[in-house]
Coordinates of C-alpha atoms in Angstrom, one line a residue:
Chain A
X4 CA 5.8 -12.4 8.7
X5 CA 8.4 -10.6 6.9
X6 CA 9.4 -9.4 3.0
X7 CA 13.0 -10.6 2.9
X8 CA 14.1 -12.9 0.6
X9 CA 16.4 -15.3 2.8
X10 CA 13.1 -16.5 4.7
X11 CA 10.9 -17.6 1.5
X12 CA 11.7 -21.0 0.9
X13 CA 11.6 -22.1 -2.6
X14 CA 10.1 -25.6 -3.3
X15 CA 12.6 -28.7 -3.6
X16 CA 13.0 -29.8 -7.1
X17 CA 12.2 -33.9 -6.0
X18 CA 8.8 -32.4 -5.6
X19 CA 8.1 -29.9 -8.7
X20 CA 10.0 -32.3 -11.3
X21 CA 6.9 -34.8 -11.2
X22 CA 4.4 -31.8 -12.4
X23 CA 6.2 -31.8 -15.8
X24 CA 4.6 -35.5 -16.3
X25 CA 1.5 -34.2 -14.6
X26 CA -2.0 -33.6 -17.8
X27 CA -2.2 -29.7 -17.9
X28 CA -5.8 -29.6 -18.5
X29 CA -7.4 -31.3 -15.1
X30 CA -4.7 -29.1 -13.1
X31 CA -6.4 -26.2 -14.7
X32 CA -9.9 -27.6 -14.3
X33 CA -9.6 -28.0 -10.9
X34 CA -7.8 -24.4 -10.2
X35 CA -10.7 -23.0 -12.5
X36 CA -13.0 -24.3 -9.9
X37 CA -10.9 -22.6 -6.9
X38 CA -11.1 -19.3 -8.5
X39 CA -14.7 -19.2 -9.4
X40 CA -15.6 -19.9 -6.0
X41 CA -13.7 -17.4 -4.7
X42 CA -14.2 -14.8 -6.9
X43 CA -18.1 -15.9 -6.2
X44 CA -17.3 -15.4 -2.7
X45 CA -15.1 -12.2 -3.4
X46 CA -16.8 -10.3 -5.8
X47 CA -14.7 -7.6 -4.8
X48 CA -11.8 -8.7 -6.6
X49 CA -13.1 -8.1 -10.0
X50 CA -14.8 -4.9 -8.7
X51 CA -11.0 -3.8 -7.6
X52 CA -9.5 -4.4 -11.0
X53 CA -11.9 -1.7 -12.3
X54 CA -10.4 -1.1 -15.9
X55 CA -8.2 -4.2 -15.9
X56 CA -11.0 -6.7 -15.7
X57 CA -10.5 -8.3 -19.2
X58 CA -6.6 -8.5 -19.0
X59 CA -4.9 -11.7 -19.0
X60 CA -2.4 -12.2 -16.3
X61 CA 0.1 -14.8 -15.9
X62 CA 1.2 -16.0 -12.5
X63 CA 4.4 -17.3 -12.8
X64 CA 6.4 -19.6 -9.8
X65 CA 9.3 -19.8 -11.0
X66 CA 10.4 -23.0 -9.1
X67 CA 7.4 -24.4 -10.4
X68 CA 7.4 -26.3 -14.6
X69 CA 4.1 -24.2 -14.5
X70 CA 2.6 -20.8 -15.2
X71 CA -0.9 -19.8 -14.6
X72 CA -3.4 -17.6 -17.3
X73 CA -5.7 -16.1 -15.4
X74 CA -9.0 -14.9 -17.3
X75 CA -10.6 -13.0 -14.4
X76 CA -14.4 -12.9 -14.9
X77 CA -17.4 -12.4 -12.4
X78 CA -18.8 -15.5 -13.1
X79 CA -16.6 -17.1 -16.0
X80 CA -13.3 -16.7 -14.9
X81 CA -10.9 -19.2 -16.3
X82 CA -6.9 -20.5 -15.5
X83 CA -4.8 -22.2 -18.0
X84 CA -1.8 -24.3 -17.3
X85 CA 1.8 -23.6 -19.8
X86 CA 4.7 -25.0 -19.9
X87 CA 6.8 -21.8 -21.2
X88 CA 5.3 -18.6 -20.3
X89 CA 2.4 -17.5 -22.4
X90 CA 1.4 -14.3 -23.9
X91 CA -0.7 -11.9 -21.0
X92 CA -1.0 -8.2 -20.6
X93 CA 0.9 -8.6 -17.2
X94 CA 2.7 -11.0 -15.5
X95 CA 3.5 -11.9 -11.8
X96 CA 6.6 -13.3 -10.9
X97 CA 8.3 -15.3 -8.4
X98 CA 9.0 -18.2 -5.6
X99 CA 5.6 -20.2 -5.6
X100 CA 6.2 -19.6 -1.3
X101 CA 6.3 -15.4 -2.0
X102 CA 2.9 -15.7 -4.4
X103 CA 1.3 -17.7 -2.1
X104 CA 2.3 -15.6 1.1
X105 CA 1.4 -12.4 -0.6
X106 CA -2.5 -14.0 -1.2
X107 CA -2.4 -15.2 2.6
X108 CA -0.9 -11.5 3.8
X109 CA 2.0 -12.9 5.1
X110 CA 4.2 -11.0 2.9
X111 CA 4.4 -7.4 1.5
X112 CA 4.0 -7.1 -2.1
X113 CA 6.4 -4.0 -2.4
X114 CA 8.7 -4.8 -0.3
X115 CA 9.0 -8.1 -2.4
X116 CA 9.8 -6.4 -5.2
X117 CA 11.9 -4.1 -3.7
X118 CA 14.4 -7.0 -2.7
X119 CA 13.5 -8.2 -6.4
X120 CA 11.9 -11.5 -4.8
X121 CA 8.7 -10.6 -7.0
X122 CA 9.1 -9.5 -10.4
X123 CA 6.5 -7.4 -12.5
X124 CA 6.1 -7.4 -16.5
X125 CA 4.3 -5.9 -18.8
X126 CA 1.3 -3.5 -17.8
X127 CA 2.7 -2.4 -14.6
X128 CA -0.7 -1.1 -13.5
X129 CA -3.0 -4.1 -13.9
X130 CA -0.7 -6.4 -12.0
X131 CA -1.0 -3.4 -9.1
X132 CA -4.6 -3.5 -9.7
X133 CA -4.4 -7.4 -8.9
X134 CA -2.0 -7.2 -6.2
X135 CA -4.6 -4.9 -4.2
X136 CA -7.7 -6.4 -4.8
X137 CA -6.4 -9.9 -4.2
X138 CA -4.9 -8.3 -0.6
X139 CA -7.8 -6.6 0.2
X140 CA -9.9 -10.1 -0.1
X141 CA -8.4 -11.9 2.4
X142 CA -8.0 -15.2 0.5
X143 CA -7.9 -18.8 2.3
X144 CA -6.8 -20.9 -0.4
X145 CA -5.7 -24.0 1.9
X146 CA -9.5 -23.2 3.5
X147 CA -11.1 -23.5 -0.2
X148 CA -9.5 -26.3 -1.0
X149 CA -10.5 -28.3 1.9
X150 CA -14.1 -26.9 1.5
X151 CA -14.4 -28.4 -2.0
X152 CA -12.5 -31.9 -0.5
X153 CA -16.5 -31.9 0.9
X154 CA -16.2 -34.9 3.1
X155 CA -12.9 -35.7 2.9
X156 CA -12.1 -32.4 4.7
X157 CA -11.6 -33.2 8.2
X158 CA -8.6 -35.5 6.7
X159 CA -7.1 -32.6 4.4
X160 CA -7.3 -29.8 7.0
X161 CA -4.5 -31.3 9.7
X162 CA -2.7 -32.5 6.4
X163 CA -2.2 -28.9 4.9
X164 CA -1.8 -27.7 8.0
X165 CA 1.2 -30.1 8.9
X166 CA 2.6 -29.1 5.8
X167 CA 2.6 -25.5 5.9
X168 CA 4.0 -26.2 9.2
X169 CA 6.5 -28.1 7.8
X170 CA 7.5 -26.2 4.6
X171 CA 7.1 -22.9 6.1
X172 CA 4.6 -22.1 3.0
X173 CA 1.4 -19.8 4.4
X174 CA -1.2 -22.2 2.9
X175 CA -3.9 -20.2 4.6
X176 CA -4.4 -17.1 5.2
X177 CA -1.8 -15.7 7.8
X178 CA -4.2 -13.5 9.8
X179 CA -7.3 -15.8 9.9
X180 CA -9.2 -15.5 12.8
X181 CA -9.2 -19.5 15.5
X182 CA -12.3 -21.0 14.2
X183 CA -13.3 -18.4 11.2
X184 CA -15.3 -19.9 8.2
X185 CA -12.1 -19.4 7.0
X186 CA -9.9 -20.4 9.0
X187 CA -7.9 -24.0 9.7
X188 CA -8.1 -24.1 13.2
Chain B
X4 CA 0.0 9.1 24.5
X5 CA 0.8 10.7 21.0
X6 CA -2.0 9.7 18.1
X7 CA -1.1 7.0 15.8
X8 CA -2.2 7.5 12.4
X9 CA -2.3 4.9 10.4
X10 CA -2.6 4.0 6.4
X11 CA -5.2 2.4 5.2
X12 CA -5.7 1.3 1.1
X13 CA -8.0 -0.8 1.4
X14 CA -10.9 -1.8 3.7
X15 CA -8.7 -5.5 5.0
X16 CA -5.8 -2.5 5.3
X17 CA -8.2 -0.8 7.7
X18 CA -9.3 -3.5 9.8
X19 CA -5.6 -4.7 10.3
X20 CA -4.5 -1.4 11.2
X21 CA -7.2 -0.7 13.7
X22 CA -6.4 -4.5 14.9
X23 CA -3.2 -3.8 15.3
X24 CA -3.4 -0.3 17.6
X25 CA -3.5 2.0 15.4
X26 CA -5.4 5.5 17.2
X27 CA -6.7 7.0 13.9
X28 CA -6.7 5.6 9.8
X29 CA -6.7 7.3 6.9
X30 CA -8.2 6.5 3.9
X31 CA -9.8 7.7 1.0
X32 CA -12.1 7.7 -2.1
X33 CA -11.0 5.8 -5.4
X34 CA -11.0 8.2 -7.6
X35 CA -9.2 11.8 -8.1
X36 CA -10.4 13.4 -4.9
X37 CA -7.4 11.2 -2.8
X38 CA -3.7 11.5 -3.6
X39 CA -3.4 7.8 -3.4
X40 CA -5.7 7.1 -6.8
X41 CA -3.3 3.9 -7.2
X42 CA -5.2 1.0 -9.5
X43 CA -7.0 -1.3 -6.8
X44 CA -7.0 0.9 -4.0
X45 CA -9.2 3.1 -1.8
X46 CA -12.9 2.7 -0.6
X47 CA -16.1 2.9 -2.3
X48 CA -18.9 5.2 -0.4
X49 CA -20.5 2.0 1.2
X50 CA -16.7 0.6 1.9
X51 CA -16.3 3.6 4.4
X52 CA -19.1 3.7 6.0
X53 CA -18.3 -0.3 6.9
X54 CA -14.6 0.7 8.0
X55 CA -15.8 4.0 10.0
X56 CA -17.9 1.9 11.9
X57 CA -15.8 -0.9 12.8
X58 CA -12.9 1.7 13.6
X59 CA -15.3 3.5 16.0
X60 CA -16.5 0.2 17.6
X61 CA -12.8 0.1 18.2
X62 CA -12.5 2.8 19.4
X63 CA -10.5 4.3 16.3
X64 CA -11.0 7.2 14.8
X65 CA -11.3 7.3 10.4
X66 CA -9.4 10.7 8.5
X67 CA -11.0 11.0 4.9
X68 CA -7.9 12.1 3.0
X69 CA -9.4 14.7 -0.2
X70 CA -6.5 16.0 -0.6
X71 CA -5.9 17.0 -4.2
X72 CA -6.5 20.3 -6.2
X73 CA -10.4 20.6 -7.1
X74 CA -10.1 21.1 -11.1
X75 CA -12.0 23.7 -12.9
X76 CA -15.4 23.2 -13.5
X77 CA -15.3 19.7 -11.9
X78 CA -15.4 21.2 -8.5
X79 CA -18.5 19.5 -8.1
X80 CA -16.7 15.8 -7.3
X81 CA -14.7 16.7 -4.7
X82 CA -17.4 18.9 -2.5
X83 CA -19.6 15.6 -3.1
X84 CA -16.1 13.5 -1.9
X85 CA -16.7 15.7 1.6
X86 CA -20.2 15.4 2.0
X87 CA -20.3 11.6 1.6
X88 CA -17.5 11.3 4.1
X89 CA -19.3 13.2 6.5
X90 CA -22.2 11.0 5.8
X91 CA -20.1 7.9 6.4
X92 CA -18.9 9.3 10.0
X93 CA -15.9 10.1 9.5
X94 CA -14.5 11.5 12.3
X95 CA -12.7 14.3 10.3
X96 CA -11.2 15.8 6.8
X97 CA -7.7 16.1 4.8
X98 CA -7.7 18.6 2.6
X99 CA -5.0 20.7 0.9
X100 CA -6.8 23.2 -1.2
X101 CA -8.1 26.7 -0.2
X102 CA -11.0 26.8 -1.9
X103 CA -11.9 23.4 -0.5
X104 CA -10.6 24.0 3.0
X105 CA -13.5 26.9 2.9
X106 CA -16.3 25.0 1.3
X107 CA -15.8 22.3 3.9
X108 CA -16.2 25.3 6.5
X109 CA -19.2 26.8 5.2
X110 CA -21.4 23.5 4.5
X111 CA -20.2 21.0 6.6
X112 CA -19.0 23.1 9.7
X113 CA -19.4 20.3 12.1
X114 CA -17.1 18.3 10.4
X115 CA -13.4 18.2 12.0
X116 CA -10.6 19.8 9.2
X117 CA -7.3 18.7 9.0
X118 CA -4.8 20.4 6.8
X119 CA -2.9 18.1 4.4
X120 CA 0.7 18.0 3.6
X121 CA -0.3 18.7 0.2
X122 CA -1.1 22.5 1.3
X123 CA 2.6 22.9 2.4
X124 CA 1.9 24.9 5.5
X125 CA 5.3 25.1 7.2
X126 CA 4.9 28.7 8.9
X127 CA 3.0 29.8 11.5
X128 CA 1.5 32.4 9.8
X129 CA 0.3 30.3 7.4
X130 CA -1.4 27.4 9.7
X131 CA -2.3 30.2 11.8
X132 CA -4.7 31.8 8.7
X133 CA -6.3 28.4 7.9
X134 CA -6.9 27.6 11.6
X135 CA -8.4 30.9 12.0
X136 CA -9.8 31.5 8.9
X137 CA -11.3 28.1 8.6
X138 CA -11.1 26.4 12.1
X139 CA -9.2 24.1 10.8
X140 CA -7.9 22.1 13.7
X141 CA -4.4 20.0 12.9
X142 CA -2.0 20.7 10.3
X143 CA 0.0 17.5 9.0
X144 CA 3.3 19.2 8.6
X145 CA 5.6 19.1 5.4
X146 CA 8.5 16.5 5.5
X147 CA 11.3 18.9 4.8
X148 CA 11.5 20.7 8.5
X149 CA 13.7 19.5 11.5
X150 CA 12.7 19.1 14.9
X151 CA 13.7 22.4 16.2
X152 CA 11.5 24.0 13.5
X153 CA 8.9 21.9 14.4
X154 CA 9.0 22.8 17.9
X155 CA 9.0 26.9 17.2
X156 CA 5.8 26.5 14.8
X157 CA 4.1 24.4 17.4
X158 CA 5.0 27.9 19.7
X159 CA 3.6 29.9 17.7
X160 CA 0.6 27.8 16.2
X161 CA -3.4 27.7 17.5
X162 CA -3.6 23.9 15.9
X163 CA -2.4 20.6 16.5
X164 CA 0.8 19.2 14.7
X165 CA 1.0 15.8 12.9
X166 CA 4.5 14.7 11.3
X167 CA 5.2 11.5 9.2
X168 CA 7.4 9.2 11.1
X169 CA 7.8 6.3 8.6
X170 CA 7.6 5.2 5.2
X171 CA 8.1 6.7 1.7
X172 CA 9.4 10.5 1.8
X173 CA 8.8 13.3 -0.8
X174 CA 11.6 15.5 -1.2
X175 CA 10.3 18.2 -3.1
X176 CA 7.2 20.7 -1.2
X177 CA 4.6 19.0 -1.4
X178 CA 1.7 19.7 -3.6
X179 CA 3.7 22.3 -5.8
X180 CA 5.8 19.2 -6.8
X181 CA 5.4 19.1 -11.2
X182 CA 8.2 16.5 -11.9
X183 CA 5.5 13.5 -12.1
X184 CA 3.4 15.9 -14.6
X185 CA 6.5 16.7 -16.4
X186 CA 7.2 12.7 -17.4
X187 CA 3.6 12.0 -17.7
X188 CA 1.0 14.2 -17.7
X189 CA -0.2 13.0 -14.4
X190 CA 0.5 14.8 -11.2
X191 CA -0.3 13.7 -7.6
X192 CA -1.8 17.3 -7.0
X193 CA -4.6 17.1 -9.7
X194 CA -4.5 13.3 -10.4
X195 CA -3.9 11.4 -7.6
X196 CA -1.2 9.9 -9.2
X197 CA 2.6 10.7 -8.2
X198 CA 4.8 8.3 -10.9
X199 CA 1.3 6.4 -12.1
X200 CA 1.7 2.8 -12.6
X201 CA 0.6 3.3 -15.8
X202 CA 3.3 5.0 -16.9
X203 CA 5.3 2.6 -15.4
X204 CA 7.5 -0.2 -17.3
X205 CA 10.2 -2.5 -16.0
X206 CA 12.7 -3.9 -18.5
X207 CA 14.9 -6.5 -18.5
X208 CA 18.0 -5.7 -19.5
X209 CA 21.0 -8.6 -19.8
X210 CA 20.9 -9.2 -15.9
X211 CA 20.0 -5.5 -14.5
X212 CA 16.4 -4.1 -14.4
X213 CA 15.7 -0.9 -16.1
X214 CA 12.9 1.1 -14.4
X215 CA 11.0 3.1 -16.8
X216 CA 8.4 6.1 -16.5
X217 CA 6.8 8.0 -19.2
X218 CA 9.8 6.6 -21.3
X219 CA 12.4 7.8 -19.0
X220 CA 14.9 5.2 -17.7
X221 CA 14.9 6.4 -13.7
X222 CA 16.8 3.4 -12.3
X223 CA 18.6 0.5 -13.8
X224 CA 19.1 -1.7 -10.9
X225 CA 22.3 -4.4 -11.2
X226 CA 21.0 -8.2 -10.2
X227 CA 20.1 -8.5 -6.7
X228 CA 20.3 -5.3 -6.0
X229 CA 17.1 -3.3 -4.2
X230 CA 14.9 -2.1 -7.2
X231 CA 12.9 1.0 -6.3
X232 CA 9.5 2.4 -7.4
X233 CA 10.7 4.9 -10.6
X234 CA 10.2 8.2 -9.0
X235 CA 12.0 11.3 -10.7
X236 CA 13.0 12.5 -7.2
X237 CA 14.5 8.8 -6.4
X238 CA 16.2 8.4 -9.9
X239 CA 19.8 7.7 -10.5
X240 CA 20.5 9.5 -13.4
X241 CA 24.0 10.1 -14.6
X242 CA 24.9 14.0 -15.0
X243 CA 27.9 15.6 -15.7
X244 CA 29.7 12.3 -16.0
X245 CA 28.8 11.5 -12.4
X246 CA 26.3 8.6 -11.8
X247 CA 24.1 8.9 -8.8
X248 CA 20.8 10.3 -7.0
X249 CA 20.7 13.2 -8.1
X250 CA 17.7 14.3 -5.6
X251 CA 17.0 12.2 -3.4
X252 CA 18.8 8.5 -2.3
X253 CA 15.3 5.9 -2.8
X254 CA 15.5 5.6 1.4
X255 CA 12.0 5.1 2.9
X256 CA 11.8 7.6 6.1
X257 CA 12.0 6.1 9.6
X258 CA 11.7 8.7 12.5
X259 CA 11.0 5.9 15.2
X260 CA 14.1 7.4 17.1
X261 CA 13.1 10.5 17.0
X262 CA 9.9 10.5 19.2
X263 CA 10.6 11.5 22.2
X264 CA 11.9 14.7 20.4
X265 CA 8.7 15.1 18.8
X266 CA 7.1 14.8 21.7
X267 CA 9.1 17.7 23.2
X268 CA 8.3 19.7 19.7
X269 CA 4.8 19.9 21.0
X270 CA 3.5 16.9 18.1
X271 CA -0.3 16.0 18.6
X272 CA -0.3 12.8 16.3
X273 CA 2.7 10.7 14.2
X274 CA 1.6 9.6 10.8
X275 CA 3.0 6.2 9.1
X276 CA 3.1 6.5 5.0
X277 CA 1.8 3.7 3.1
X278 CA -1.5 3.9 2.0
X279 CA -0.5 1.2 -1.2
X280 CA 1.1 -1.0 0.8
X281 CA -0.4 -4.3 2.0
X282 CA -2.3 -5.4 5.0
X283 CA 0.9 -7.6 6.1
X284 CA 2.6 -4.3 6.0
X285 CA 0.1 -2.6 8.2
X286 CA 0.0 -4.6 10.7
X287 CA 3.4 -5.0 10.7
X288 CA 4.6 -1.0 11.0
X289 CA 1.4 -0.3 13.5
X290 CA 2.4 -2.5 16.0
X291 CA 6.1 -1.9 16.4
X292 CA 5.0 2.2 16.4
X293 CA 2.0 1.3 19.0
X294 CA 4.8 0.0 21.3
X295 CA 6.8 3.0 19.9
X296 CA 4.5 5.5 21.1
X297 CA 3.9 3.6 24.6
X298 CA 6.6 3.6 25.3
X299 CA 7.6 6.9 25.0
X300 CA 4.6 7.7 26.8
X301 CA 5.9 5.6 30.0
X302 CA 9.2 7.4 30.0
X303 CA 10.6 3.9 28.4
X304 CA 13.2 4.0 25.5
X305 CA 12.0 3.5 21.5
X306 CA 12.1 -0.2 21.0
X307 CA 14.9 -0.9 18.7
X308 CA 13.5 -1.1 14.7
X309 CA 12.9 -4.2 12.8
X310 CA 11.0 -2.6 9.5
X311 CA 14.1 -1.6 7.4
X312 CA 13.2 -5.0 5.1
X313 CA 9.9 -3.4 4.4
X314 CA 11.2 0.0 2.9
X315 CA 12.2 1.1 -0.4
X316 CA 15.6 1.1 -1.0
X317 CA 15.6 -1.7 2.0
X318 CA 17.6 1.6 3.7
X319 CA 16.0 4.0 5.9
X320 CA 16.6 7.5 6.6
X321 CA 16.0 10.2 9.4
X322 CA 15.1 12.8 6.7
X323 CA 15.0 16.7 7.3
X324 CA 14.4 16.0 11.2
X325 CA 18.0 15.6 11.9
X326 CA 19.7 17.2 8.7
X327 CA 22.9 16.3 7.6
X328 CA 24.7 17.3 5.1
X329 CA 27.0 15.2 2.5

């Protein structure tokens, strides 16, 4: 666990390149699904954004071809896929590896931006709002995944886990108790 | 063994601190009662009765931090912020203002008091009225004394001492601090908020980052240098033809050396800053201070730092306990 930039590896471009060819719309189906269930499992999350619950934020990797619209929503939430960046009220961003470490708490979201691996634009205090609530939730998204593979799960557990392994990317949640409903192992 | 007391924004914040060692947490209510009323922080009523309990099957104790300036005629919201805290079980009380310090004494008498460093007690004559006056039990000391001051108020003092030993440092006496109002109307004294985020813009500008609050340009931060959180105290400003921090350099505070001296200053409990920081962080500054403390406890040497990555300004500093001059 750390917050320096040296140690967040940044995705190789042979393996990005192929989302530029890659339809937007099922991507964004499919991640639309992820987020509903967790925000149905999390309902703190919109509860934590308090006034920010309507604002539109964009989650940007920036070694990815991709940014994300987030539409947060207690039962309606909804993420669209862009080429360029899109218009939102705030945006998030950074190495795919930092975003995804700072959902799993393996990374510190201030000291990110202190070292400028994480950069913040627009309305500075929604994108704090979403920063805490999403830390506070203690998000699986490698475990959510798998759940929705339904029976193919067994096989996509060892595989995201042999990847994170390999990549050095926290896929799951970094603090994730052996066994947990959460958890991979 | 000295107390570790521990940050804790949120209720995941809470149970990774108390995971991690911590002796005590801190926390409070989301809204203006707590000097931390950051956007997506702090506990609801039901939130803190969930984390006291879990810290006390722990074995850990929880601090309710009320520690702003009751505003007229809304009084009512911050003596409800101490009665639903003692309802929760917490184990004891932050507060910083008089007229609170006594309310707390008169209804809720059973209820532990802690002074906050947003009352800016840093006499003994002064911690000596509110423990006597209002039993109020440990005073969390203000971070502009050194160690030798420390040690001839805890003398002189009928209350326990708690000092900050890492994270972000306020420069100015806490509580009477106006430069946050002055740029934006907010204040962490009657708002929560010290520099609120909404307030708070970053810019692009060519390849630096301009930091921006209440339309004030605090920092503009070359590429890949360290960007701070725009604080009027932490600015760089350029006066006189002379560029520079003019206050304060943005250097988080990092006393972990220093313990063993504290320890001989007669300090009841170390406190870690960081109540907006993230569970990662938690964890991560409890348990290299748990080994901190016992260590020191065993007669063992500090174990050498590995936390200057997770302040601001990536540099640390020793503050007012060993002053310096430049």
């Amino acid at each position: 666990m750390s917050g320096h930039a040296p140690e967040i590896p940044v995705f190789p471009r042979l393996l990005t390149q192929p989302l530029r060819l890659l339809p937007l719309q099922p991507m964004a189906a499919a991640l639309t699904l992820v987020a509903r269930r967790l925000i149905q499992r999390h309902p703190s999350l919109i509860a934590r954004l308090g006034g920010h619950a309507a604002a539109r934020f964009a989650i940007d990797p920036t070694d990815l071809p991709l940014t994300l619209l987030l539409y947060p929503h207690p039962t309606h939430t909804r993420i669209e896929l862009h080429r360029g960046v899109p218009e939102s009220d705030a945006r998030i961003a950074g190495p795919l590896a930092a975003l995804l470490g700072l959902v799993h708490g393996a990374y510190d979201g201030d000291a990110l931006f202190f070292s400028r691996d994480l950069v913040i634009a627009g309305d500075t205090s929604a994108a704090l709002a979403l920063r805490n609530a999403i830390d506070d939730a203690e998000l699986d998204l490698g475990g959510e995944i798998a759940v929705l593979a339904g029976p193919f799960r067994p096989v996509l557990l060892p595989l995201i886990e042999a990847a994170q392994r390999i990549t050095g990317v926290a896929l799951t949640r970094a603090d994730a108790l052996p066994g947990g409903e959460e958890g991979l192992a | 063994m000295m107390e570790l007391v521990c940050p804790a924004g949120t209720p995941a914040a809470l149970r990774a601190a108390v995971e991690a060692g911590a002796h005590a947490v801190y926390c409070g209510f989301a809204d203006e009662t707590n000097a931390r009323n950051f956007p997506g922080l702090n506990f609801s009523r039901a939130e803190l009765a969930e984390g006291a309990a879990f810290a006390h099957r722990q074995g850990a104790k929880v601090l309710v931090a009320i520690n702003t300036f009751p505003q007229a005629g809304r009084q009512a919201l911050w003596h409800r912020a101490v009665a639903d805290a003692a309802a929760a079980g917490a184990d004891a009380v932050i507060l910083a203002d008089l007229g609170l310090v006594a309310h707390a004494a008169e209804a809720h008498p059973g209820l532990r008091r802690h002074l906050s460093v947003q009352a800016a007690a840093a006499n003994p004559d002064v911690i000596n009225f509110y423990a006597e006056t209002f039993g109020v039990r440990r005073v969390v000391l203000p971070r502009v004394l050194s160690v030798a001051e420390i040690a001839a108020i805890n003398r002189e003092i009928d209350a326990e001492s708690e000092v900050f030993v890492f994270g972000g440092l306020c420069v100015m006496a806490e509580g009477r601090c106006a430069l946050s109002s002055y740029a934006t109307g907010l204040s962490p004294n009657m708002n929560g908020v010290c520099s609120p985020p909404s307030h708070v813009v970053y810019a692009e500008e060519g390849a630096a980052l301009a930091a921006r609050l209440g339309g004030f340009t605090i920092q503009r931060s070359a590429k890949g240098a360290p960007a701070p959180y725009p604080t009027l105290c932490k600015g760089c400003f350029t006066s006189a033809g002379t560029t520079g921090h003019v206050f304060e350099d943005p250097a988080s505070l990092d006393a972990s050396e220093l313990i063993p001296a504290l320890a001989g200053a007669g300090v009841t409990a170390l406190k870690i800053e960081g109540r907006q920081r993230s569970r990662a962080y938690v964890k991560e500054v409890v348990k290299s201070f748990r080994a901190a403390v016992e260590a020191v406890a065993t007669g063992r040497p500090v174990p050498a730092g590995q936390l200057a990555r997770l302040s601001e300004g990536q540099a640390a500093t020793t503050g007012a306990y060993a002053k310096t001059w430049r």
